Each structure stands twice: as structure tokens, then as C-alpha cells.
Amino acid sequence: MESEDEIHTNNKYCNDLDERSVEQTAIDNWLPITSSRTARWWFSTVHNITAIVGAGVLGLPYDMSELGWGSGVAVLVVSWIVTLYTLWQMVEMHEMVPGKRFDRYHELGQHAFGKNLGLWIVVPPQLVCLVGVDIVYMITGGQCLKKFHDLVCEDCHDIKLTYFIIIFASVHFVLSQLPSFNSISGVSLAAAIMSISYSTIAWGASVNKGVQPDVHYGYRGKTRVDTVFSFFSAMGSVAFAYGGHNVVMEIQATMPSTPQKPSKRPMWKGVIFAYIIIGMCYIPVALIGYWIFGDSVHENILVTLQKPKWLIATANMFVVLHLIGGYQIYAMPVFDMTEAVLVKKLEFKPTWYLRFISRTSYVAFTMFMSITFPFFDGLLGFFGGFGNAPITFFVRNYMIALALA
């Protein structure tokens, strides 16, 4: 029989476990990804549309000019099919271990590669993508605000791009304080509607403009080396355009789940609707934009389109409104990682002012980077190649193979 000291020690150990369990539950209920699990299937649709159909769609005609007709169409279609398939894999893997949910991408990586190695394999490219997209969105938001200003007020004094980036960032200093993924669902819905709207305006205005008399469909590069580099840069940009996979685990984490009704059912239903809409946005913009303007198209097709001014100005404002929601979608997993480290590793108390300081600092950082490096097209290729491509096309296949081994 156990002695009184052993019984006391065991009871103390169990009580400590219970206290840690209660404390851990309280922390999970505070972190933005796991604090609310009441999402509906259409949350998946709007979040995925907002995450995927972003600034990249406006650069697809430019990418076509670097890829050419055959390669461009092939890359677009194959990317759509492959990313839909890999997204299905992600949805299935969310609860592939009975009784456990992989609420975050790195948790799945840790299950597949090990606790430490999984973090090193998954977190760096995911962070590059998440933070990189927010920086690009900050730049593009400022550019579109400036374009809107220049179109509606031609006689006004010219204002530097820096000030428009600051204006765009000021919105996020407020919205970033929304506590959880579900709390930004309204913002995401508005952003999804805006993305469909400006995509339609982009290809509709191109059709209205008609095929240009001096249109040319050759490769944009002037030399063979330039053509090769442009080709791979365009592939990176297309990968960026299909980059919503970096937040799919976090989106599914917001949905309720029971053994009878697992979260993968509403999640996959939402994904199907989202991808149909994504195809309806991407294919017309890419093909019609390239067909109308050829290799003279700008890296942002709205810049190429000059008339009718009121319509292009409206489209630019739609882009701004969409990017506001898109920024928040990509920022939320970063907020979750940051706050988890602060609370779990550094043992800060989960308070509103901790959240305020950490999130405000992140918005300020992305604003600073946007002002310092306002290079839109170059950033797309880099973030697509280094961040999105591994997460979207490569790492996931290894994870599912190792997880099921």
C-alpha cells in the first residue's frame, strides 16, 4: 500500500496537472485561433476567397506576358487543380488523429516531422508568406489609394506614396484589435465581395477597351537570360496568387466539430464554393487581360486601364477595401503565434494591453517595411517562390506521407 507521503505527492501532482490544464484551457480560449469555434460553412468560403483572391490577381495578365500563352494557361490551370487537391489534403488532415485537432499549421508539421524539426520546417516559410503578404498588401493598398486620389482629383497636389501607405495602415491599427478569427468574419465577407467586384471590373473594362492595335504576344524578356528569369518570377507570382493555404488550418480551427459532424464537412463545402469563385475571377482576368494588351500590360492591370476613369477609380477603391480584409486574414495567425510565445514561453499574463502592444507593433513593422521597400512585383515573385510554393506545393505532400506512415 502507498504511504501517506506517496499519496500526498500523487495528489499534489494531480492537482498541479489540473491547474495546468485549467490554465492551458484559459490560454487557448484567449488566443485568437482557438477562442471561438462557432463558424459556419460560408465562413470558410469568404475567408478562403479573401485569402486567395488578393493583389496577385491583378498581376496575372503581366505574368501571362512572361509565361506566354501555352505555358501561362498550363500554369494557371495546373495551379488551380493542384492547390485545390492539396487544400483538400489539409482539410482531411485537420482531424486525422482521433480526438485531436491540428488547429495551426505548425502543429501539423510537428506531428509529421517531430516537435522541434516540425517548427523549423513549417514556421519560417509560413511566416515569410504571412508577413510578406501583409507587407505587399500594405504597399498595394497605398498604391491603389494614390491611384484613386489621382483619378478623382487630377488638379490636386501630388502626394507621395508613403502618406497613402500610412493612411492604409491607420485602419489596421484599429482592426487588428479584433480578438479572434470569427470576429473579422464581417470584414472578410465585405472583402470577398470587393475582390469579386474588382476582378470583374478588370476583365470587363479590358473587353470594353478592345484588343490594342499594336498588341504583341511574345515573351516580355529581351534576352534569353531575362526571359528565363522572368519566367520563374512569373511562376512565383502565380504561386503567390494561390497562397491561401497558409491559413487554412487556422480557418478550420474556428469551426465546431463532433464525431458525428466533423469540421471537415462544412470546411470542404466552403472551399468548393470558394474555388469555383476563384476560378471565375482568375481565368478571365489573366486571359482577357493578356489578350487585350499583350506584353505591354502593366504589373497591375488597373494601372494599364485608364478609362473610364470613374470605373477604374471605383475598382481601385474596391481593391483597398478587399486588402483591408486580406491583411487581417493573414495577420491573425501571426497574432496567434506572437501571443502564444508571449504567454506560454515568456509567461506574460494574457491581458488586453499585451495584445494591444504586440499587434500594434506588428502593424507598425509592416508599415515601416512597406514604406522602405515599395517594390510590388519583385516582392510577389519572392514571397511566392520562397513562402507559398513550399507550403502550398511541396511540404504538405511530405507531411501527409509521414503522418500516415
CSV table of C-alpha atoms in Angstrom, one decimal:
chain,number,residue,atom,x,y,z
A,1,MET,CA,0.0,0.0,0.0
A,2,GLU,CA,1.1,3.6,-0.6
A,3,SER,CA,2.3,5.6,2.3
A,4,GLU,CA,0.7,8.9,3.3
A,5,ASP,CA,3.7,10.8,1.8
A,6,GLU,CA,3.3,9.0,-1.5
A,7,ILE,CA,-0.5,9.6,-1.6
A,8,HIS,CA,0.1,13.3,-0.7
A,9,THR,CA,2.7,13.6,-3.5
A,10,ASN,CA,0.4,11.9,-6.1
A,11,ASN,CA,-2.5,14.2,-5.1
A,12,LYS,CA,-0.3,17.2,-5.3
A,13,TYR,CA,0.9,16.1,-8.8
A,14,CYS,CA,-2.7,15.5,-10.0
A,15,ASN,CA,-3.7,18.9,-8.6
A,16,ASP,CA,-0.8,20.6,-10.4
A,17,LEU,CA,-1.9,18.8,-13.6
A,18,ASP,CA,-5.5,20.0,-13.1
A,19,GLU,CA,-4.3,23.6,-12.5
A,20,ARG,CA,-2.1,23.5,-15.6
A,21,SER,CA,-5.0,22.1,-17.6
A,22,VAL,CA,-7.3,24.8,-16.5
A,23,GLU,CA,-4.6,27.4,-17.2
A,24,GLN,CA,-3.9,26.0,-20.6
A,25,THR,CA,-7.6,26.0,-21.4
A,26,ALA,CA,-7.9,29.6,-20.4
A,27,ILE,CA,-4.9,30.5,-22.6
A,28,ASP,CA,-6.4,28.6,-25.6
A,29,ASN,CA,-9.7,30.4,-25.0
A,30,TRP,CA,-7.8,33.7,-25.2
A,31,LEU,CA,-5.7,33.0,-28.2
A,32,PRO,CA,-7.3,34.3,-31.5
A,33,ILE,CA,-7.4,31.0,-33.4
A,34,THR,CA,-9.0,28.8,-30.7
A,35,SER,CA,-11.0,31.3,-28.8
A,36,SER,CA,-14.2,30.8,-30.9
A,37,ARG,CA,-15.4,27.7,-32.7
A,38,THR,CA,-18.8,28.8,-33.9
A,39,ALA,CA,-18.0,29.4,-37.6
A,40,ARG,CA,-20.4,28.3,-40.4
A,41,TRP,CA,-19.5,26.7,-43.8
A,42,TRP,CA,-19.8,30.1,-45.5
A,43,PHE,CA,-17.1,31.5,-43.2
A,44,SER,CA,-14.8,29.0,-45.0
A,45,THR,CA,-15.9,30.4,-48.4
A,46,VAL,CA,-15.4,34.1,-47.6
A,47,HIS,CA,-12.2,33.6,-45.7
A,48,ASN,CA,-10.7,31.5,-48.5
A,49,ILE,CA,-11.8,34.0,-51.1
A,50,THR,CA,-10.4,36.8,-49.2
A,51,ALA,CA,-7.1,35.0,-48.5
A,52,ILE,CA,-6.6,33.7,-52.1
A,53,VAL,CA,-8.1,36.3,-54.4
A,54,GLY,CA,-5.9,39.2,-53.5
A,55,ALA,CA,-3.4,41.6,-55.1
A,56,GLY,CA,-2.0,38.7,-57.1
A,57,VAL,CA,-5.0,38.5,-59.4
A,58,LEU,CA,-4.3,42.0,-60.8
A,59,GLY,CA,-0.8,40.8,-61.8
A,60,LEU,CA,-1.9,37.7,-63.7
A,61,PRO,CA,-2.0,39.3,-67.1
A,62,TYR,CA,1.5,40.5,-66.5
A,63,ASP,CA,2.5,37.0,-65.5
A,64,MET,CA,1.0,35.7,-68.7
A,65,SER,CA,3.2,38.1,-70.7
A,66,GLU,CA,6.2,36.5,-69.1
A,67,LEU,CA,5.0,32.9,-69.5
A,68,GLY,CA,3.4,33.1,-72.9
A,69,TRP,CA,0.0,31.6,-74.0
A,70,GLY,CA,0.8,27.9,-73.7
A,71,SER,CA,2.9,28.0,-70.5
A,72,GLY,CA,0.7,30.6,-68.9
A,73,VAL,CA,-2.6,28.7,-69.4
A,74,ALA,CA,-1.0,25.5,-68.2
A,75,VAL,CA,0.5,27.1,-65.1
A,76,LEU,CA,-2.9,28.7,-64.2
A,77,VAL,CA,-4.9,25.6,-64.7
A,78,VAL,CA,-2.4,23.2,-63.1
A,79,SER,CA,-2.0,25.5,-60.1
A,80,TRP,CA,-5.8,25.7,-59.6
A,81,ILE,CA,-6.1,21.9,-59.7
A,82,VAL,CA,-3.0,21.1,-57.6
A,83,THR,CA,-3.8,23.8,-54.9
A,84,LEU,CA,-7.4,22.5,-54.7
A,85,TYR,CA,-6.2,19.0,-54.2
A,86,THR,CA,-3.6,20.0,-51.6
A,87,LEU,CA,-6.2,22.1,-49.8
A,88,TRP,CA,-8.4,19.0,-49.6
A,89,GLN,CA,-5.5,17.2,-48.0
A,90,MET,CA,-5.2,19.9,-45.4
A,91,VAL,CA,-8.9,19.8,-44.6
A,92,GLU,CA,-8.7,16.0,-44.2
A,93,MET,CA,-5.5,16.2,-42.0
A,94,HIS,CA,-7.0,18.6,-39.6
A,95,GLU,CA,-8.6,15.8,-37.6
A,96,MET,CA,-6.8,12.7,-38.9
A,97,VAL,CA,-5.7,11.8,-35.3
A,98,PRO,CA,-8.8,10.7,-33.3
A,99,GLY,CA,-9.6,13.1,-30.5
A,100,LYS,CA,-7.1,15.7,-31.7
A,101,ARG,CA,-7.4,18.8,-33.8
A,102,PHE,CA,-4.4,20.4,-35.6
A,103,ASP,CA,-5.5,24.0,-35.2
A,104,ARG,CA,-2.4,25.5,-36.6
A,105,TYR,CA,-0.1,24.7,-39.5
A,106,HIS,CA,2.9,24.2,-37.3
A,107,GLU,CA,1.1,21.7,-35.1
A,108,LEU,CA,0.6,19.5,-38.1
A,109,GLY,CA,4.2,20.0,-39.0
A,110,GLN,CA,5.3,18.9,-35.5
A,111,HIS,CA,3.1,15.8,-35.8
A,112,ALA,CA,4.7,14.8,-39.1
A,113,PHE,CA,8.4,15.9,-38.6
A,114,GLY,CA,8.7,16.0,-34.8
A,115,LYS,CA,8.3,18.6,-32.2
A,116,ASN,CA,11.4,20.7,-32.9
A,117,LEU,CA,12.1,19.9,-36.6
A,118,GLY,CA,8.5,20.5,-37.5
A,119,LEU,CA,8.7,24.0,-36.2
A,120,TRP,CA,11.8,24.7,-38.3
A,121,ILE,CA,10.4,23.2,-41.5
A,122,VAL,CA,6.9,24.9,-41.3
A,123,VAL,CA,7.2,28.1,-39.4
A,124,PRO,CA,9.9,30.0,-41.4
A,125,PRO,CA,8.2,29.7,-44.8
A,126,GLN,CA,4.8,30.2,-43.3
A,127,LEU,CA,5.9,33.4,-41.5
A,128,VAL,CA,7.7,34.6,-44.7
A,129,CYS,CA,4.4,34.2,-46.5
A,130,LEU,CA,2.1,35.7,-43.9
A,131,VAL,CA,4.3,38.7,-43.1
A,132,GLY,CA,5.3,39.1,-46.7
A,133,VAL,CA,1.7,39.1,-47.9
A,134,ASP,CA,0.8,41.7,-45.3
A,135,ILE,CA,3.7,43.9,-46.5
A,136,VAL,CA,2.7,43.5,-50.1
A,137,TYR,CA,-0.9,44.3,-49.2
A,138,MET,CA,0.2,47.4,-47.4
A,139,ILE,CA,2.1,48.6,-50.4
A,140,THR,CA,-0.7,47.7,-52.8
A,141,GLY,CA,-3.3,49.4,-50.6
A,142,GLY,CA,-1.2,52.6,-50.6
A,143,GLN,CA,-0.8,52.4,-54.4
A,144,CYS,CA,-4.5,51.9,-55.0
A,145,LEU,CA,-5.4,54.8,-52.7
A,146,LYS,CA,-2.9,57.0,-54.5
A,147,LYS,CA,-4.3,55.9,-57.9
A,148,PHE,CA,-7.9,56.7,-56.6
A,149,HIS,CA,-6.8,60.1,-55.5
A,150,ASP,CA,-5.0,60.9,-58.8
A,151,LEU,CA,-8.0,59.8,-60.8
A,152,VAL,CA,-10.7,61.7,-58.9
A,153,CYS,CA,-8.6,64.8,-58.3
A,154,GLU,CA,-6.3,65.4,-61.3
A,155,ASP,CA,-5.6,69.0,-60.4
A,156,CYS,CA,-4.7,68.2,-56.8
A,157,HIS,CA,-1.1,68.5,-55.5
A,158,ASP,CA,0.8,65.3,-55.9
A,159,ILE,CA,1.1,63.3,-52.6
A,160,LYS,CA,3.9,60.7,-52.0
A,161,LEU,CA,3.0,57.0,-51.8
A,162,THR,CA,4.4,57.0,-48.2
A,163,TYR,CA,1.4,59.0,-46.9
A,164,PHE,CA,-1.1,56.7,-48.6
A,165,ILE,CA,0.6,53.7,-47.0
A,166,ILE,CA,0.3,55.4,-43.6
A,167,ILE,CA,-3.4,56.1,-44.3
A,168,PHE,CA,-4.0,52.4,-45.2
A,169,ALA,CA,-2.0,51.3,-42.1
A,170,SER,CA,-4.1,53.5,-39.8
A,171,VAL,CA,-7.1,51.3,-40.5
A,172,HIS,CA,-5.3,48.3,-39.3
A,173,PHE,CA,-4.1,49.8,-36.1
A,174,VAL,CA,-7.9,49.7,-35.2
A,175,LEU,CA,-9.0,46.5,-36.9
A,176,SER,CA,-6.0,44.5,-35.5
A,177,GLN,CA,-7.5,44.7,-32.0
A,178,LEU,CA,-10.4,42.5,-33.0
A,179,PRO,CA,-9.9,39.4,-30.8
A,180,SER,CA,-10.4,36.4,-33.0
A,181,PHE,CA,-10.8,34.9,-36.5
A,182,ASN,CA,-14.6,34.8,-36.2
A,183,SER,CA,-14.7,38.4,-35.1
A,184,ILE,CA,-13.4,39.5,-38.5
A,185,SER,CA,-15.9,37.4,-40.5
A,186,GLY,CA,-17.9,40.6,-41.4
A,187,VAL,CA,-14.7,42.3,-42.6
A,188,SER,CA,-13.8,39.2,-44.6
A,189,LEU,CA,-17.3,39.0,-46.2
A,190,ALA,CA,-17.0,42.6,-47.4
A,191,ALA,CA,-13.5,41.9,-48.7
A,192,ALA,CA,-14.6,38.8,-50.6
A,193,ILE,CA,-17.4,40.8,-52.3
A,194,MET,CA,-14.9,43.5,-53.2
A,195,SER,CA,-12.5,41.0,-54.7
A,196,ILE,CA,-15.1,39.6,-57.0
A,197,SER,CA,-16.2,43.1,-57.9
A,198,TYR,CA,-12.8,44.5,-58.9
A,199,SER,CA,-11.8,41.3,-60.7
A,200,THR,CA,-15.0,41.7,-62.8
A,201,ILE,CA,-14.2,45.3,-63.4
A,202,ALA,CA,-10.6,44.4,-64.5
A,203,TRP,CA,-11.6,41.9,-67.2
A,204,GLY,CA,-14.9,43.8,-68.1
A,205,ALA,CA,-13.1,47.1,-68.7
A,206,SER,CA,-10.5,45.2,-70.7
A,207,VAL,CA,-13.1,43.8,-73.0
A,208,ASN,CA,-14.7,47.2,-73.4
A,209,LYS,CA,-11.3,48.7,-74.4
A,210,GLY,CA,-10.8,46.1,-77.1
A,211,VAL,CA,-7.7,44.4,-78.5
A,212,GLN,CA,-5.0,47.1,-78.9
A,213,PRO,CA,-3.8,47.7,-82.4
A,214,ASP,CA,-0.1,47.2,-81.6
A,215,VAL,CA,-0.6,44.2,-79.4
A,216,HIS,CA,2.2,41.7,-79.2
A,217,TYR,CA,2.2,38.3,-77.5
A,218,GLY,CA,5.9,37.4,-77.4
A,219,TYR,CA,7.8,36.9,-74.2
A,220,ARG,CA,8.5,40.1,-72.3
A,221,GLY,CA,12.2,39.4,-71.8
A,222,LYS,CA,14.6,41.0,-74.3
A,223,THR,CA,17.3,38.4,-73.9
A,224,ARG,CA,17.3,34.7,-73.2
A,225,VAL,CA,18.6,35.2,-69.6
A,226,ASP,CA,16.0,37.9,-69.0
A,227,THR,CA,13.3,35.6,-70.4
A,228,VAL,CA,14.3,32.7,-68.1
A,229,PHE,CA,14.4,34.9,-65.0
A,230,SER,CA,11.1,36.5,-65.9
A,231,PHE,CA,9.5,33.0,-66.5
A,232,PHE,CA,10.4,31.8,-63.0
A,233,SER,CA,9.4,35.1,-61.4
A,234,ALA,CA,6.0,34.7,-63.1
A,235,MET,CA,5.7,31.2,-61.7
A,236,GLY,CA,6.4,32.6,-58.2
A,237,SER,CA,3.8,35.3,-58.7
A,238,VAL,CA,1.2,32.7,-59.7
A,239,ALA,CA,2.1,30.7,-56.6
A,240,PHE,CA,1.6,33.8,-54.6
A,241,ALA,CA,-1.9,34.2,-56.2
A,242,TYR,CA,-2.9,30.8,-54.9
A,243,GLY,CA,-1.4,31.4,-51.4
A,244,GLY,CA,-4.4,30.9,-49.1
A,245,HIS,CA,-3.2,27.5,-47.9
A,246,ASN,CA,-1.1,29.2,-45.2
A,247,VAL,CA,-4.2,30.0,-43.2
A,248,VAL,CA,-6.5,27.0,-44.0
A,249,MET,CA,-5.7,25.1,-40.8
A,250,GLU,CA,-6.5,28.2,-38.8
A,251,ILE,CA,-9.7,28.8,-40.6
A,252,GLN,CA,-10.9,25.3,-40.0
A,253,ALA,CA,-10.0,25.6,-36.3
A,254,THR,CA,-12.8,28.1,-35.9
A,255,MET,CA,-15.5,25.5,-36.8
A,256,PRO,CA,-17.3,23.3,-34.4
A,257,SER,CA,-16.6,19.6,-34.6
A,258,THR,CA,-18.1,16.4,-33.2
A,259,PRO,CA,-17.5,12.7,-34.1
A,260,GLN,CA,-20.9,12.8,-35.9
A,261,LYS,CA,-20.3,16.1,-37.7
A,262,PRO,CA,-16.5,16.7,-38.1
A,263,SER,CA,-15.3,20.1,-39.1
A,264,LYS,CA,-14.1,18.9,-42.5
A,265,ARG,CA,-17.6,18.8,-43.9
A,266,PRO,CA,-18.5,22.5,-43.6
A,267,MET,CA,-14.9,23.4,-44.3
A,268,TRP,CA,-14.8,21.5,-47.6
A,269,LYS,CA,-18.2,22.7,-48.6
A,270,GLY,CA,-17.0,26.3,-48.2
A,271,VAL,CA,-13.7,25.5,-50.0
A,272,ILE,CA,-15.6,24.2,-53.1
A,273,PHE,CA,-17.7,27.3,-53.4
A,274,ALA,CA,-14.6,29.4,-52.8
A,275,TYR,CA,-12.6,27.7,-55.6
A,276,ILE,CA,-15.4,28.0,-58.1
A,277,ILE,CA,-15.5,31.7,-57.5
A,278,ILE,CA,-11.7,31.9,-57.5
A,279,GLY,CA,-11.6,30.3,-61.0
A,280,MET,CA,-14.2,32.7,-62.2
A,281,CYS,CA,-12.0,35.6,-61.0
A,282,TYR,CA,-8.6,34.3,-62.1
A,283,ILE,CA,-9.1,32.9,-65.5
A,284,PRO,CA,-11.0,35.8,-67.1
A,285,VAL,CA,-8.6,38.4,-65.7
A,286,ALA,CA,-5.5,36.6,-66.8
A,287,LEU,CA,-6.5,35.5,-70.2
A,288,ILE,CA,-8.6,38.6,-71.2
A,289,GLY,CA,-6.1,41.0,-69.8
A,290,TYR,CA,-3.2,39.4,-71.8
A,291,TRP,CA,-5.4,39.0,-74.9
A,292,ILE,CA,-6.2,42.7,-74.9
A,293,PHE,CA,-2.9,44.2,-74.0
A,294,GLY,CA,-0.3,41.5,-74.8
A,295,ASP,CA,3.2,42.1,-73.4
A,296,SER,CA,2.5,45.8,-72.9
A,297,VAL,CA,0.3,45.2,-69.8
A,298,HIS,CA,1.4,46.7,-66.6
A,299,GLU,CA,2.2,44.6,-63.5
A,300,ASN,CA,-1.1,45.9,-62.1
A,301,ILE,CA,-3.7,45.8,-64.8
A,302,LEU,CA,-5.7,48.6,-63.2
A,303,VAL,CA,-2.8,50.9,-64.0
A,304,THR,CA,-2.9,49.9,-67.6
A,305,LEU,CA,-6.6,50.6,-67.7
A,306,GLN,CA,-7.1,54.4,-67.8
A,307,LYS,CA,-10.7,54.8,-68.9
A,308,PRO,CA,-13.5,55.1,-67.9
A,309,LYS,CA,-11.9,56.9,-65.0
A,310,TRP,CA,-14.8,56.6,-62.7
A,311,LEU,CA,-14.9,52.8,-63.1
A,312,ILE,CA,-11.1,52.4,-62.6
A,313,ALA,CA,-11.3,54.7,-59.6
A,314,THR,CA,-14.1,52.5,-58.2
A,315,ALA,CA,-12.1,49.4,-58.8
A,316,ASN,CA,-9.1,50.8,-57.0
A,317,MET,CA,-11.2,51.6,-54.0
A,318,PHE,CA,-12.7,48.1,-54.1
A,319,VAL,CA,-9.1,46.8,-54.0
A,320,VAL,CA,-8.4,48.9,-51.0
A,321,LEU,CA,-11.4,47.5,-49.2
A,322,HIS,CA,-10.5,44.0,-50.1
A,323,LEU,CA,-6.9,44.4,-49.0
A,324,ILE,CA,-8.1,45.6,-45.6
A,325,GLY,CA,-9.8,42.3,-45.0
A,326,GLY,CA,-7.0,40.3,-46.6
A,327,TYR,CA,-4.4,41.9,-44.4
A,328,GLN,CA,-6.4,40.9,-41.3
A,329,ILE,CA,-6.8,37.3,-42.5
A,330,TYR,CA,-3.0,36.9,-42.9
A,331,ALA,CA,-2.2,38.8,-39.8
A,332,MET,CA,-4.4,36.7,-37.4
A,333,PRO,CA,-2.1,33.6,-37.5
A,334,VAL,CA,0.8,35.9,-36.8
A,335,PHE,CA,-1.0,37.4,-33.9
A,336,ASP,CA,-1.7,33.9,-32.6
A,337,MET,CA,1.9,32.9,-32.9
A,338,THR,CA,3.2,36.0,-31.2
A,339,GLU,CA,0.7,35.9,-28.4
A,340,ALA,CA,1.3,32.2,-27.8
A,341,VAL,CA,5.0,32.8,-27.4
A,342,LEU,CA,4.5,35.8,-25.1
A,343,VAL,CA,2.0,33.9,-22.9
A,344,LYS,CA,3.3,30.3,-23.0
A,345,LYS,CA,7.0,30.8,-23.3
A,346,LEU,CA,7.7,34.2,-21.8
A,347,GLU,CA,4.8,33.8,-19.3
A,348,PHE,CA,3.2,37.1,-19.7
A,349,LYS,CA,-0.3,37.4,-18.5
A,350,PRO,CA,-3.0,37.3,-21.2
A,351,THR,CA,-4.2,40.8,-21.0
A,352,TRP,CA,-5.8,43.3,-23.4
A,353,TYR,CA,-2.8,45.6,-23.2
A,354,LEU,CA,-0.4,42.8,-24.1
A,355,ARG,CA,-2.5,42.2,-27.2
A,356,PHE,CA,-2.6,45.9,-27.9
A,357,ILE,CA,1.1,46.3,-27.8
A,358,SER,CA,2.0,43.2,-29.8
A,359,ARG,CA,-0.5,43.8,-32.5
A,360,THR,CA,0.2,47.5,-32.8
A,361,SER,CA,3.9,46.7,-33.1
A,362,TYR,CA,3.2,44.2,-35.9
A,363,VAL,CA,1.2,46.7,-37.9
A,364,ALA,CA,3.9,49.3,-37.4
A,365,PHE,CA,6.5,46.9,-38.6
A,366,THR,CA,4.7,46.0,-41.8
A,367,MET,CA,4.0,49.7,-42.4
A,368,PHE,CA,7.7,50.5,-42.0
A,369,MET,CA,8.8,47.7,-44.3
A,370,SER,CA,6.2,48.8,-46.9
A,371,ILE,CA,7.5,52.4,-46.9
A,372,THR,CA,11.1,51.3,-47.0
A,373,PHE,CA,10.7,48.6,-49.8
A,374,PRO,CA,7.8,49.7,-52.1
A,375,PHE,CA,8.6,47.1,-54.8
A,376,PHE,CA,5.3,45.4,-55.7
A,377,ASP,CA,6.1,42.9,-58.5
A,378,GLY,CA,9.5,41.8,-57.1
A,379,LEU,CA,8.0,41.1,-53.8
A,380,LEU,CA,5.3,38.9,-55.3
A,381,GLY,CA,7.8,36.6,-57.0
A,382,PHE,CA,10.0,36.3,-53.9
A,383,PHE,CA,7.2,35.6,-51.5
A,384,GLY,CA,5.5,33.2,-53.9
A,385,GLY,CA,8.7,31.3,-54.6
A,386,PHE,CA,10.1,31.2,-51.1
A,387,GLY,CA,7.0,31.2,-49.0
A,388,ASN,CA,3.9,30.0,-50.9
A,389,ALA,CA,5.5,27.3,-53.1
A,390,PRO,CA,7.0,25.2,-50.3
A,391,ILE,CA,3.8,25.4,-48.2
A,392,THR,CA,1.4,25.0,-51.0
A,393,PHE,CA,3.0,22.5,-53.3
A,394,PHE,CA,5.9,20.6,-51.5
A,395,VAL,CA,5.9,20.4,-47.7
A,396,ARG,CA,2.3,19.3,-47.5
A,397,ASN,CA,2.9,16.1,-49.5
A,398,TYR,CA,5.8,15.1,-47.2
A,399,MET,CA,3.7,15.8,-44.2
A,400,ILE,CA,0.8,13.6,-45.2
A,401,ALA,CA,3.2,10.8,-46.2
A,402,LEU,CA,5.0,10.9,-42.9
A,403,ALA,CA,1.8,11.4,-40.8
A,404,LEU,CA,0.2,8.3,-42.4
A,405,ALA,CA,3.3,6.2,-42.4
